Coordinates of C-alpha atoms in Angstrom, one line a residue:
Chain R
M84 CA 131.1 11.6 -66.3
R85 CA 134.8 12.4 -67.8
L86 CA 135.8 15.5 -66.6
V87 CA 138.9 17.1 -68.4
R88 CA 141.1 20.4 -67.6
Y89 CA 142.1 21.6 -71.7
R90 CA 144.5 24.5 -72.4
T91 CA 143.0 28.0 -73.9
E92 CA 145.0 31.3 -75.1
S93 CA 143.6 32.6 -71.6
G94 CA 144.6 29.8 -69.7
V95 CA 143.4 26.7 -68.1
R96 CA 139.8 25.8 -68.5
S97 CA 137.7 23.0 -67.0
G98 CA 135.3 20.8 -69.4
V99 CA 133.1 17.6 -69.5
V100 CA 132.8 15.2 -72.3
V101 CA 130.1 14.6 -74.2
T102 CA 129.1 12.1 -77.1
R103 CA 127.1 13.3 -80.0
S104 CA 126.4 11.4 -82.9
G105 CA 129.2 9.1 -82.1
E106 CA 131.5 11.9 -81.6
D107 CA 133.4 13.1 -78.2
G108 CA 133.0 16.8 -77.8
V109 CA 133.8 19.1 -74.6
V110 CA 131.7 21.2 -72.9
D111 CA 133.3 24.2 -70.8
L112 CA 132.4 24.9 -67.5
G113 CA 134.9 27.6 -66.6
D114 CA 138.1 28.2 -65.1
E115 CA 137.6 26.5 -61.5
P116 CA 139.2 23.7 -60.9
L117 CA 137.4 20.5 -61.5
T118 CA 137.2 19.4 -57.9
A119 CA 135.8 23.0 -56.8
I120 CA 132.7 22.6 -59.7
L121 CA 132.3 18.8 -58.1
A122 CA 132.1 20.3 -54.8
T123 CA 128.9 22.3 -55.4
G124 CA 127.4 19.4 -56.3
M125 CA 127.1 17.3 -60.0
H126 CA 123.6 19.5 -61.3
A127 CA 125.7 22.4 -62.0
V128 CA 127.5 19.9 -64.6
R129 CA 124.1 18.5 -65.6
D130 CA 122.8 21.9 -66.5
A131 CA 125.7 22.7 -68.2
V132 CA 125.3 20.0 -70.6
A133 CA 121.8 20.5 -71.0
D134 CA 122.4 23.9 -72.0
A135 CA 125.5 23.3 -74.0
A136 CA 125.4 24.8 -77.7
A137 CA 124.7 22.3 -80.8
S138 CA 127.7 22.5 -82.1
L139 CA 130.8 21.9 -79.4
P140 CA 135.0 21.6 -80.0
A141 CA 135.8 18.4 -80.6
L142 CA 138.0 16.2 -77.8
S143 CA 140.4 15.6 -80.2
S144 CA 141.5 19.0 -80.7
L145 CA 141.9 20.4 -76.8
R146 CA 145.3 20.5 -75.8
L147 CA 144.4 18.3 -72.5
E148 CA 146.0 18.8 -69.4
P149 CA 146.2 16.7 -66.2
P150 CA 142.9 17.0 -64.7
V151 CA 144.2 18.4 -61.5
R152 CA 147.1 20.2 -59.9
P153 CA 147.5 17.9 -56.6
G154 CA 148.9 19.4 -53.8
K155 CA 150.2 16.2 -52.4
I156 CA 150.4 12.6 -54.5
L157 CA 151.0 9.7 -52.6
C158 CA 151.9 6.5 -53.4
L159 CA 151.3 3.2 -52.5
G160 CA 154.2 0.2 -52.5
Y161 CA 153.1 -3.2 -52.6
N162 CA 149.2 -3.3 -52.7
Y163 CA 148.2 -6.1 -55.3
R164 CA 148.4 -10.0 -54.1
G165 CA 150.7 -12.1 -56.3
H166 CA 150.0 -15.2 -57.6
V167 CA 150.0 -18.4 -55.6
P168 CA 149.9 -21.8 -56.4
D169 CA 146.4 -23.4 -55.7
G170 CA 145.8 -24.6 -52.0
V171 CA 147.7 -21.5 -50.6
D172 CA 146.1 -18.5 -49.2
P173 CA 146.6 -15.4 -51.0
T174 CA 146.2 -13.3 -47.8
A175 CA 149.2 -15.5 -46.3
D176 CA 151.6 -12.5 -46.9
D177 CA 149.5 -9.6 -46.2
P178 CA 151.2 -6.3 -45.0
D179 CA 149.5 -5.1 -41.4
F180 CA 149.6 -1.6 -43.2
P181 CA 150.2 0.0 -46.7
D182 CA 153.5 1.4 -47.2
V183 CA 153.1 5.2 -47.9
F184 CA 155.6 7.4 -50.3
V185 CA 155.3 10.6 -52.2
K186 CA 155.8 11.9 -55.4
T187 CA 156.7 15.4 -55.3
S188 CA 155.2 18.2 -57.9
N189 CA 157.9 18.2 -60.4
T190 CA 156.7 14.9 -61.1
L191 CA 153.2 16.0 -62.5
G192 CA 152.9 15.5 -66.1
G193 CA 149.6 15.8 -68.5
P194 CA 148.7 13.0 -70.9
A195 CA 150.3 14.6 -73.6
D196 CA 153.6 14.9 -72.8
P197 CA 156.0 12.8 -73.1
V198 CA 158.3 11.2 -70.3
V199 CA 162.1 12.4 -70.5
V200 CA 164.6 9.8 -69.5
P201 CA 167.3 11.4 -68.5
P202 CA 170.5 10.2 -69.1
V203 CA 171.4 9.3 -65.5
A204 CA 168.8 7.2 -65.6
D205 CA 169.1 3.6 -67.0
D206 CA 166.6 1.2 -65.1
V207 CA 163.3 3.3 -65.5
D208 CA 160.2 1.3 -65.1
Y209 CA 156.4 1.9 -65.4
E210 CA 153.7 1.1 -63.0
G211 CA 150.2 1.7 -63.9
E212 CA 148.0 2.5 -61.2
I213 CA 144.4 4.0 -60.8
A214 CA 144.6 7.4 -58.7
V215 CA 142.2 8.4 -56.4
V216 CA 141.4 12.0 -57.0
I217 CA 140.2 13.5 -53.4
G218 CA 136.9 16.2 -53.9
R219 CA 136.3 16.9 -50.3
R220 CA 138.7 17.6 -47.1
A221 CA 139.0 14.4 -45.4
K222 CA 140.4 13.9 -41.9
D223 CA 140.3 10.9 -39.8
V224 CA 137.2 10.0 -41.8
R225 CA 136.1 6.4 -41.2
I226 CA 136.2 3.6 -43.5
E227 CA 132.6 3.3 -44.7
D228 CA 132.8 7.5 -44.8
A229 CA 135.8 7.7 -46.9
L230 CA 134.7 7.9 -50.6
D231 CA 132.4 10.5 -49.9
H232 CA 135.8 12.1 -50.0
V233 CA 136.6 11.1 -53.5
A234 CA 135.9 13.2 -56.4
G235 CA 136.7 10.3 -59.0
Y236 CA 139.6 8.3 -60.6
T237 CA 141.9 9.0 -63.1
I238 CA 144.9 7.0 -64.1
L239 CA 148.4 7.5 -63.0
N240 CA 151.8 6.1 -64.0
D241 CA 154.5 5.8 -61.6
V242 CA 157.3 5.8 -63.3
S243 CA 160.2 4.8 -61.4
D244 CA 164.0 4.3 -62.0
R245 CA 164.8 1.5 -60.3
S246 CA 168.5 1.9 -59.7
W247 CA 167.9 5.7 -58.0
Q248 CA 164.8 3.9 -55.7
R249 CA 167.3 1.0 -54.4
R250 CA 170.5 3.9 -53.6
Q251 CA 168.9 4.2 -50.3
S252 CA 166.7 2.8 -47.9
Q253 CA 163.8 5.5 -49.0
W254 CA 162.4 5.7 -52.6
A255 CA 162.2 9.1 -53.2
M256 CA 165.2 9.5 -56.2
G257 CA 164.1 7.1 -58.0
K258 CA 160.8 8.1 -58.0
C259 CA 160.5 11.7 -58.3
F260 CA 162.3 12.6 -61.4
D261 CA 160.7 15.3 -63.5
G262 CA 157.9 14.1 -64.9
F263 CA 157.2 10.6 -63.7
A264 CA 154.3 11.0 -62.7
P265 CA 152.0 11.6 -66.2
L266 CA 148.1 11.3 -65.3
E267 CA 145.3 10.6 -67.7
P268 CA 143.4 13.4 -69.1
W269 CA 139.9 12.8 -67.6
L270 CA 138.6 12.5 -64.0
V271 CA 136.2 9.8 -64.0
T272 CA 133.5 10.7 -61.3
P273 CA 132.2 7.7 -59.4
D274 CA 128.9 7.1 -60.6
E275 CA 130.6 6.6 -63.9
A276 CA 134.0 4.8 -62.1
G277 CA 131.8 1.9 -60.5
D278 CA 132.9 -0.1 -57.7
P279 CA 136.7 1.0 -57.4
Q280 CA 137.5 -3.0 -56.1
D281 CA 136.5 -4.3 -58.9
M282 CA 138.3 -2.7 -62.4
L283 CA 140.6 -4.7 -64.3
V284 CA 144.3 -2.5 -64.6
E285 CA 146.2 -3.6 -67.7
V286 CA 149.7 -2.3 -69.3
V287 CA 150.7 -2.6 -72.8
R288 CA 154.1 -2.5 -74.3
D289 CA 155.3 -3.1 -77.5
G290 CA 151.8 -4.9 -78.2
V291 CA 151.9 -7.2 -75.5
V292 CA 150.3 -7.0 -72.4
T293 CA 152.3 -7.3 -69.7
V294 CA 150.4 -6.1 -66.4
S295 CA 146.4 -7.9 -66.1
Q296 CA 145.1 -8.0 -62.4
S297 CA 141.9 -6.7 -60.9
T298 CA 141.5 -4.5 -58.4
A299 CA 139.6 -7.2 -56.4
T300 CA 142.7 -8.6 -55.6
T301 CA 144.3 -5.2 -53.8
I302 CA 145.6 -6.0 -50.5
F303 CA 143.8 -2.0 -48.9
S304 CA 140.4 -1.1 -50.6
V305 CA 140.4 2.6 -51.5
A306 CA 138.2 3.6 -48.7
Y307 CA 140.6 1.8 -46.1
V308 CA 143.9 3.9 -47.8
V309 CA 141.7 7.3 -47.8
S310 CA 140.7 6.6 -44.2
Y311 CA 144.1 5.2 -42.9
L312 CA 145.9 8.0 -44.9
S313 CA 143.2 10.6 -43.3
S314 CA 144.3 9.3 -40.1
V315 CA 147.8 11.1 -40.1
M316 CA 147.5 14.1 -42.9
T317 CA 144.3 16.6 -43.8
L318 CA 143.7 15.4 -47.5
E319 CA 142.7 18.5 -49.6
P320 CA 140.6 18.7 -52.9
G321 CA 142.5 17.7 -55.6
D322 CA 145.1 15.3 -53.8
V323 CA 145.9 12.5 -55.6
V324 CA 146.4 8.9 -53.8
S325 CA 147.8 6.5 -56.3
T326 CA 146.9 2.8 -55.2
G327 CA 150.0 0.7 -56.4
T328 CA 150.9 -1.4 -59.3
P329 CA 150.0 -5.1 -59.8
Q330 CA 153.0 -7.2 -60.4
K331 CA 153.8 -7.8 -64.2
L332 CA 152.5 -11.4 -65.8
P333 CA 155.7 -13.9 -65.6
D334 CA 156.3 -13.6 -69.0
A335 CA 156.6 -9.6 -69.3
Q336 CA 159.0 -10.3 -65.8
R337 CA 161.7 -12.5 -67.9
A338 CA 161.3 -10.1 -70.4
H339 CA 161.4 -6.5 -69.0
R340 CA 164.0 -4.5 -70.1
P341 CA 164.2 -0.4 -69.0
L342 CA 161.9 1.7 -70.9
R343 CA 164.4 4.3 -73.3
A344 CA 163.5 6.9 -75.9
G345 CA 161.5 5.9 -78.3
D346 CA 159.5 3.2 -76.0
A347 CA 155.6 3.8 -75.6
V348 CA 153.4 2.5 -72.5
T349 CA 150.2 2.1 -72.2
V350 CA 148.1 2.0 -69.1
R351 CA 144.6 1.2 -69.6
V352 CA 141.4 0.5 -66.5
E353 CA 137.9 -1.3 -67.3
R354 CA 135.8 2.0 -67.2
L355 CA 138.6 4.7 -66.8
G356 CA 139.9 4.6 -70.1
E357 CA 143.4 4.8 -71.2
L358 CA 146.9 6.7 -70.7
T359 CA 149.3 6.5 -73.2
T360 CA 152.8 7.7 -72.7
T361 CA 155.9 8.2 -74.6
F362 CA 159.4 8.2 -73.6
I363 CA 161.5 10.4 -75.3
G364 CA 166.0 11.2 -74.6
G365 CA 166.8 14.0 -72.3
P366 CA 170.1 16.1 -72.8
A367 CA 173.5 14.4 -72.3
Chain W
M188 CA 169.9 39.6 -43.0
R189 CA 167.1 38.2 -41.4
L190 CA 163.9 38.2 -43.6
V191 CA 160.3 37.1 -42.3
R192 CA 157.2 36.6 -43.4
Y193 CA 154.1 38.6 -41.2
R194 CA 150.5 38.3 -41.0
T195 CA 148.4 41.3 -40.9
E196 CA 144.6 41.9 -41.9
S197 CA 145.4 42.6 -45.2
G198 CA 147.4 39.5 -45.9
V199 CA 150.8 37.8 -45.4
R200 CA 153.9 40.7 -45.6
S201 CA 157.4 40.1 -46.5
G202 CA 160.3 42.3 -44.2
V203 CA 163.3 42.4 -43.3
V204 CA 164.5 42.7 -39.1
V205 CA 166.7 45.4 -38.3
T206 CA 167.9 46.2 -34.8
R207 CA 168.1 50.3 -33.3
S208 CA 168.9 51.1 -30.3
G209 CA 169.2 47.5 -29.4
E210 CA 165.0 46.7 -30.3
D211 CA 164.4 44.6 -33.1
G212 CA 161.8 46.1 -35.5
V213 CA 160.7 45.1 -39.0
V214 CA 161.0 47.2 -42.1
D215 CA 158.3 46.3 -44.7
L216 CA 159.2 44.7 -48.4
G217 CA 155.3 44.6 -49.8
D218 CA 153.7 41.2 -49.8
E219 CA 155.9 39.2 -52.5
P220 CA 157.2 36.1 -51.2
L221 CA 160.8 36.2 -49.7
T222 CA 162.6 34.0 -52.6
A223 CA 160.8 36.8 -55.2
I224 CA 162.4 39.7 -53.6
L225 CA 166.0 38.5 -53.1
A226 CA 165.5 37.0 -56.8
T227 CA 165.7 40.7 -57.6
G228 CA 169.3 41.0 -55.5
M229 CA 169.7 42.2 -52.2
H230 CA 170.2 45.9 -52.9
A231 CA 166.3 46.1 -52.8
V232 CA 166.5 45.2 -49.4
R233 CA 169.1 47.8 -48.3
D234 CA 167.4 50.7 -50.1
A235 CA 164.2 49.6 -48.6
V236 CA 166.2 49.8 -44.8
A237 CA 167.7 52.9 -45.7
D238 CA 164.1 54.8 -46.6
A239 CA 162.5 53.6 -43.6
A240 CA 160.8 55.3 -41.2
A241 CA 162.2 56.3 -37.7
S242 CA 159.6 54.5 -36.4
L243 CA 159.2 50.9 -37.0
P244 CA 156.6 48.0 -35.8
A245 CA 158.7 46.0 -33.5
L246 CA 159.3 42.4 -34.2
S247 CA 157.4 40.9 -31.1
S248 CA 154.5 42.5 -31.9
L249 CA 153.9 40.8 -35.0
R250 CA 152.4 37.4 -36.2
L251 CA 155.5 35.4 -37.6
E252 CA 154.3 33.0 -40.4
P253 CA 156.5 30.7 -42.1
P254 CA 159.2 32.3 -44.0
V255 CA 158.5 30.3 -46.9
R256 CA 155.3 28.0 -48.5
P257 CA 157.9 25.7 -50.1
G258 CA 156.5 23.6 -53.0
K259 CA 158.8 20.4 -51.7
I260 CA 160.3 19.7 -48.4
L261 CA 162.6 17.3 -49.3
C262 CA 164.2 15.7 -46.1
L263 CA 167.9 13.7 -45.8
G264 CA 167.8 10.5 -43.4
Y265 CA 171.1 9.9 -42.0
N266 CA 173.8 12.8 -42.8
Y267 CA 175.9 13.1 -39.4
R268 CA 178.3 10.9 -38.5
G269 CA 178.5 9.1 -35.3
H270 CA 180.5 9.7 -32.4
V271 CA 183.2 6.7 -32.8
P272 CA 186.2 5.7 -30.0
D273 CA 190.0 7.1 -30.6
G274 CA 191.4 5.0 -33.6
V275 CA 188.4 4.4 -35.6
D276 CA 187.8 6.0 -38.6
P277 CA 184.6 8.4 -38.5
T278 CA 184.4 7.9 -42.1
A279 CA 184.3 3.9 -42.1
D280 CA 180.6 3.6 -42.5
D281 CA 179.7 6.7 -44.4
P282 CA 176.5 5.8 -47.0
D283 CA 177.4 6.8 -50.7
F284 CA 174.2 8.9 -51.3
P285 CA 171.9 10.8 -49.4
D286 CA 168.8 9.1 -48.2
V287 CA 166.4 11.1 -49.6
F288 CA 162.6 11.4 -48.4
V289 CA 160.1 14.0 -48.3
K290 CA 157.5 15.9 -45.7
T291 CA 154.4 16.3 -47.7
S292 CA 152.6 20.2 -47.4
N293 CA 150.4 19.8 -44.6
T294 CA 153.4 19.0 -42.0
L295 CA 154.1 23.2 -42.6
G296 CA 153.9 24.9 -39.4
G297 CA 154.7 28.6 -38.4
P298 CA 157.1 29.5 -35.4
A299 CA 154.4 30.1 -33.2
D300 CA 152.4 27.7 -34.1
P301 CA 152.2 24.8 -31.7
V302 CA 152.6 21.2 -32.9
V303 CA 149.7 19.1 -32.1
V304 CA 150.3 15.4 -30.9
P305 CA 147.5 12.9 -32.6
P306 CA 145.8 10.2 -30.1
V307 CA 146.9 7.9 -32.9
A308 CA 150.6 9.5 -32.6
D309 CA 152.3 8.1 -29.2
D310 CA 156.0 8.2 -30.1
V311 CA 156.4 11.4 -31.0
D312 CA 160.7 12.8 -31.5
Y313 CA 162.1 15.8 -32.9
E314 CA 164.3 16.2 -35.2
G315 CA 166.7 19.9 -35.3
E316 CA 167.7 20.6 -38.7
I317 CA 169.3 23.3 -40.4
A318 CA 166.9 24.1 -43.9
V319 CA 168.4 25.4 -46.8
V320 CA 165.8 27.6 -48.9
I321 CA 166.2 27.5 -52.6
G322 CA 166.2 30.8 -54.3
R323 CA 167.1 30.4 -58.1
R324 CA 165.5 27.0 -60.0
A325 CA 168.1 24.6 -60.0
K326 CA 168.4 21.6 -62.1
D327 CA 171.8 19.6 -62.8
V328 CA 173.9 22.3 -61.2
R329 CA 177.4 21.5 -60.3
I330 CA 178.5 21.2 -57.0
E331 CA 180.7 24.5 -57.3
D332 CA 177.7 26.5 -58.3
A333 CA 174.9 25.1 -55.6
L334 CA 175.1 27.7 -53.6
D335 CA 174.3 30.2 -56.3
H336 CA 171.1 28.7 -55.9
V337 CA 170.3 29.1 -52.5
A338 CA 168.5 32.0 -50.9
G339 CA 169.3 31.3 -47.4
Y340 CA 168.6 29.1 -44.3
T341 CA 166.3 28.3 -41.5
I342 CA 165.8 26.0 -38.9
L343 CA 163.2 22.8 -39.2
N344 CA 162.1 20.3 -36.7
D345 CA 161.6 17.2 -38.4
V346 CA 158.9 16.2 -36.0
S347 CA 158.5 12.5 -36.9
D348 CA 156.4 9.4 -35.0
R349 CA 158.7 6.6 -34.9
S350 CA 156.0 3.7 -34.4
W351 CA 154.7 5.0 -37.8
Q352 CA 157.6 5.4 -39.3
R353 CA 158.8 2.1 -38.7
R354 CA 155.4 0.5 -40.0
Q355 CA 156.7 -0.1 -43.4
S356 CA 159.8 0.5 -45.5
Q357 CA 158.9 4.1 -45.9
W358 CA 158.8 6.8 -43.4
A359 CA 155.9 8.9 -44.9
M360 CA 153.4 8.0 -42.5
G361 CA 155.5 9.0 -39.3
K362 CA 156.7 12.1 -40.9
C363 CA 153.9 13.6 -42.4
F364 CA 151.2 14.1 -39.4
D365 CA 149.8 17.9 -40.1
G366 CA 152.1 20.4 -38.5
F367 CA 155.2 17.8 -38.0
A368 CA 157.5 20.3 -39.8
P369 CA 157.7 24.0 -37.8
L370 CA 160.2 26.2 -39.5
E371 CA 161.7 29.1 -37.7
P372 CA 160.7 33.1 -38.2
W373 CA 163.9 33.5 -40.2
L374 CA 165.2 33.2 -43.3
V375 CA 169.0 33.8 -42.8
T376 CA 170.7 35.3 -46.1
P377 CA 174.1 33.6 -47.0
D378 CA 176.1 36.6 -46.5
E379 CA 175.1 36.7 -42.7
A380 CA 174.8 32.6 -42.3
G381 CA 178.4 31.9 -43.6
D382 CA 179.5 28.5 -44.0
P383 CA 177.2 25.9 -43.7
Q384 CA 179.3 23.1 -43.0
D385 CA 180.4 25.2 -39.5
M386 CA 177.7 25.8 -37.5
L387 CA 176.9 24.2 -34.6
V388 CA 173.5 22.6 -34.4
E389 CA 172.1 22.2 -30.5
V390 CA 168.4 21.0 -29.3
V391 CA 167.2 21.7 -26.0
R392 CA 164.6 19.9 -23.9
D393 CA 163.6 20.4 -20.4
G394 CA 166.6 22.6 -20.1
V395 CA 169.4 19.7 -21.0
V396 CA 171.4 20.1 -24.0
T397 CA 170.0 16.7 -26.0
V398 CA 171.7 17.0 -29.2
S399 CA 174.8 19.0 -30.2
Q400 CA 176.9 18.4 -33.1
S401 CA 178.6 20.8 -35.9
T402 CA 177.9 20.8 -39.5
A403 CA 181.4 19.8 -40.4
T404 CA 180.4 16.5 -39.4
T405 CA 178.1 15.8 -42.0
I406 CA 178.6 13.2 -44.8
F407 CA 177.0 15.6 -47.3
S408 CA 177.6 19.2 -47.7
V409 CA 174.9 21.4 -48.5
A410 CA 176.5 22.1 -51.8
Y411 CA 177.0 18.6 -52.6
V412 CA 172.7 18.2 -51.6
V413 CA 171.4 20.5 -53.7
S414 CA 173.6 19.4 -56.7
Y415 CA 172.6 15.9 -56.1
L416 CA 169.0 16.0 -55.6
S417 CA 169.2 19.0 -58.9
S418 CA 170.2 15.6 -61.1
V419 CA 166.6 14.1 -60.1
M420 CA 164.5 17.0 -59.7
T421 CA 163.9 20.5 -60.5
L422 CA 164.1 22.5 -57.3
E423 CA 162.1 25.7 -57.6
P424 CA 162.4 28.5 -55.3
G425 CA 161.0 28.4 -51.9
D426 CA 161.5 24.8 -51.8
V427 CA 163.3 23.9 -48.7
V428 CA 166.1 21.0 -48.2
S429 CA 166.2 20.0 -44.5
T430 CA 170.2 18.8 -44.2
G431 CA 169.7 15.8 -41.4
T432 CA 169.7 15.8 -37.7
P433 CA 172.7 14.7 -35.5
Q434 CA 172.4 11.6 -32.9
K435 CA 171.1 12.6 -29.7
L436 CA 173.9 12.8 -27.1
P437 CA 174.3 9.1 -25.2
D438 CA 172.9 10.7 -21.8
A439 CA 169.9 11.9 -23.7
Q440 CA 169.7 8.9 -26.0
R441 CA 169.1 7.0 -22.5
A442 CA 166.4 9.7 -21.1
H443 CA 164.7 9.9 -24.6
R444 CA 160.5 9.8 -23.8
P445 CA 158.4 10.1 -26.2
L446 CA 157.1 14.3 -26.9
R447 CA 153.6 14.9 -25.3
A448 CA 151.4 17.6 -24.9
G449 CA 153.1 20.3 -22.6
D450 CA 156.1 19.4 -23.8
A451 CA 158.9 22.3 -25.8
V452 CA 161.5 21.5 -27.7
T453 CA 164.3 24.6 -29.0
V454 CA 166.5 23.8 -31.9
R455 CA 169.5 26.5 -32.3
V456 CA 171.7 26.9 -34.8
E457 CA 174.8 29.1 -34.5
R458 CA 173.8 31.9 -36.8
L459 CA 170.6 31.3 -37.5
G460 CA 169.2 31.2 -34.5
E461 CA 166.4 29.2 -32.7
L462 CA 163.2 27.6 -33.2
T463 CA 160.8 26.9 -29.8
T464 CA 157.9 24.6 -30.2
T465 CA 155.5 23.5 -28.3
F466 CA 153.2 20.3 -28.1
I467 CA 150.0 20.4 -27.3
G468 CA 147.2 18.1 -27.2
G469 CA 145.0 16.7 -29.9
P470 CA 141.2 15.7 -30.1
A471 CA 140.8 12.1 -28.4

């Protein structure tokens, strides 16, 4: 199932996307957060769909919000293996542990929100990532139990200013500009998302595919990462764990130029859909 | 003024500490957050004190909570100059920019909460710091205006596990164990806190002063840091900016051993008071 949050005059509500006669409509699920609805089991959602009116508001007519308001946005650095020549062990450079950093709450953006490129940020880049949404509190969970704590998956663009990121040892300033974490509208439940270690992550810029790599090539699986994080911190429903970005393809690395006002970037992930973010200029 | 949050049967309330006949009592300020009360001006607090009943609940009888629930906890790495031999320029090693990292919301602790040392954390250390509390939204504020956005000051112990901190390039895992950011009970308003660049920060462990250094030796002033952060992210009321720790004194560096269950650490700061944190064991 694809679950959404959408804005109405009386506030933000939850909904589930259903397709009838080829048209996407939304069945209302009330004003509780998606994670609270999922915590009671998917049967409530199925019942709402079964009882839904014949006529539904069209998905395209709704103003979609981020699917969750995470208390924490945890991100990974290097987590996809690079391309190596034939005969070279691709795991040779694997780090022993994930490299974890935090994006602050001001970075959260909705799927329809453009990202403002501030005048002080002149080296802005995209990172198309699969974001795991925590559904059930997780502390010290084992790897084999970790996916039971996942409500579903969405897409996050870990927008970063490389110049600010490299000013000092810690990356926070380059990662935490306002709006630098737009989320896809959907929370896709695990039954529909399928195996998180078998998804193709792609980025399209100016009509060119600049990233294309499967999660089969990640160093640390979703289950491992959730378990690892939970050995240190309590993960709460709605928290987001973004699983890192693949490297750009060699041609895209050579052709790369920083994002500017007027640019648009689409991140698309197999079975999760896509997130297109437009970039606009900020006040001088 | 010293402002507090305290727990009652009907929820957490705000209060201001008043001293009468040598006894500290608390005047109730209602259930709004301290930053909301301060935003309307200190006259409301003064009026409440003037109108207060003759008999007040004793401060020592109240269960004190963290003075704020920050949406963001931003911290600085290296910000105090080290000790250098006579004739050596102490500013010679100053970095160009602050090194900024984030502590997640699960790290927040109240002044009465012990910090659990989990079995997986065997290299736990303290960092006694002055924490700035944002009072008024700040984005792109100039250095000369930055202190107008500060509600006051408190003390934060930036508890850190060095081994986890150094596993990878980013420090989040060593910084973000549950409860690793205990806050002093007080929010001390700027009129009482005085010049933030003229405060003595000390740490006492096992009866020995292990840290003793003035904020006069910081590289980046509070005003500079607030302005700098606001050039990237919107700071909201209640957000906390922790200003870094001085190095341990040479004898304390030599004698250092990781914190274990049964230890206690007191951070004290001129005009801000003190925060004593006890460390207890966690489940194996």
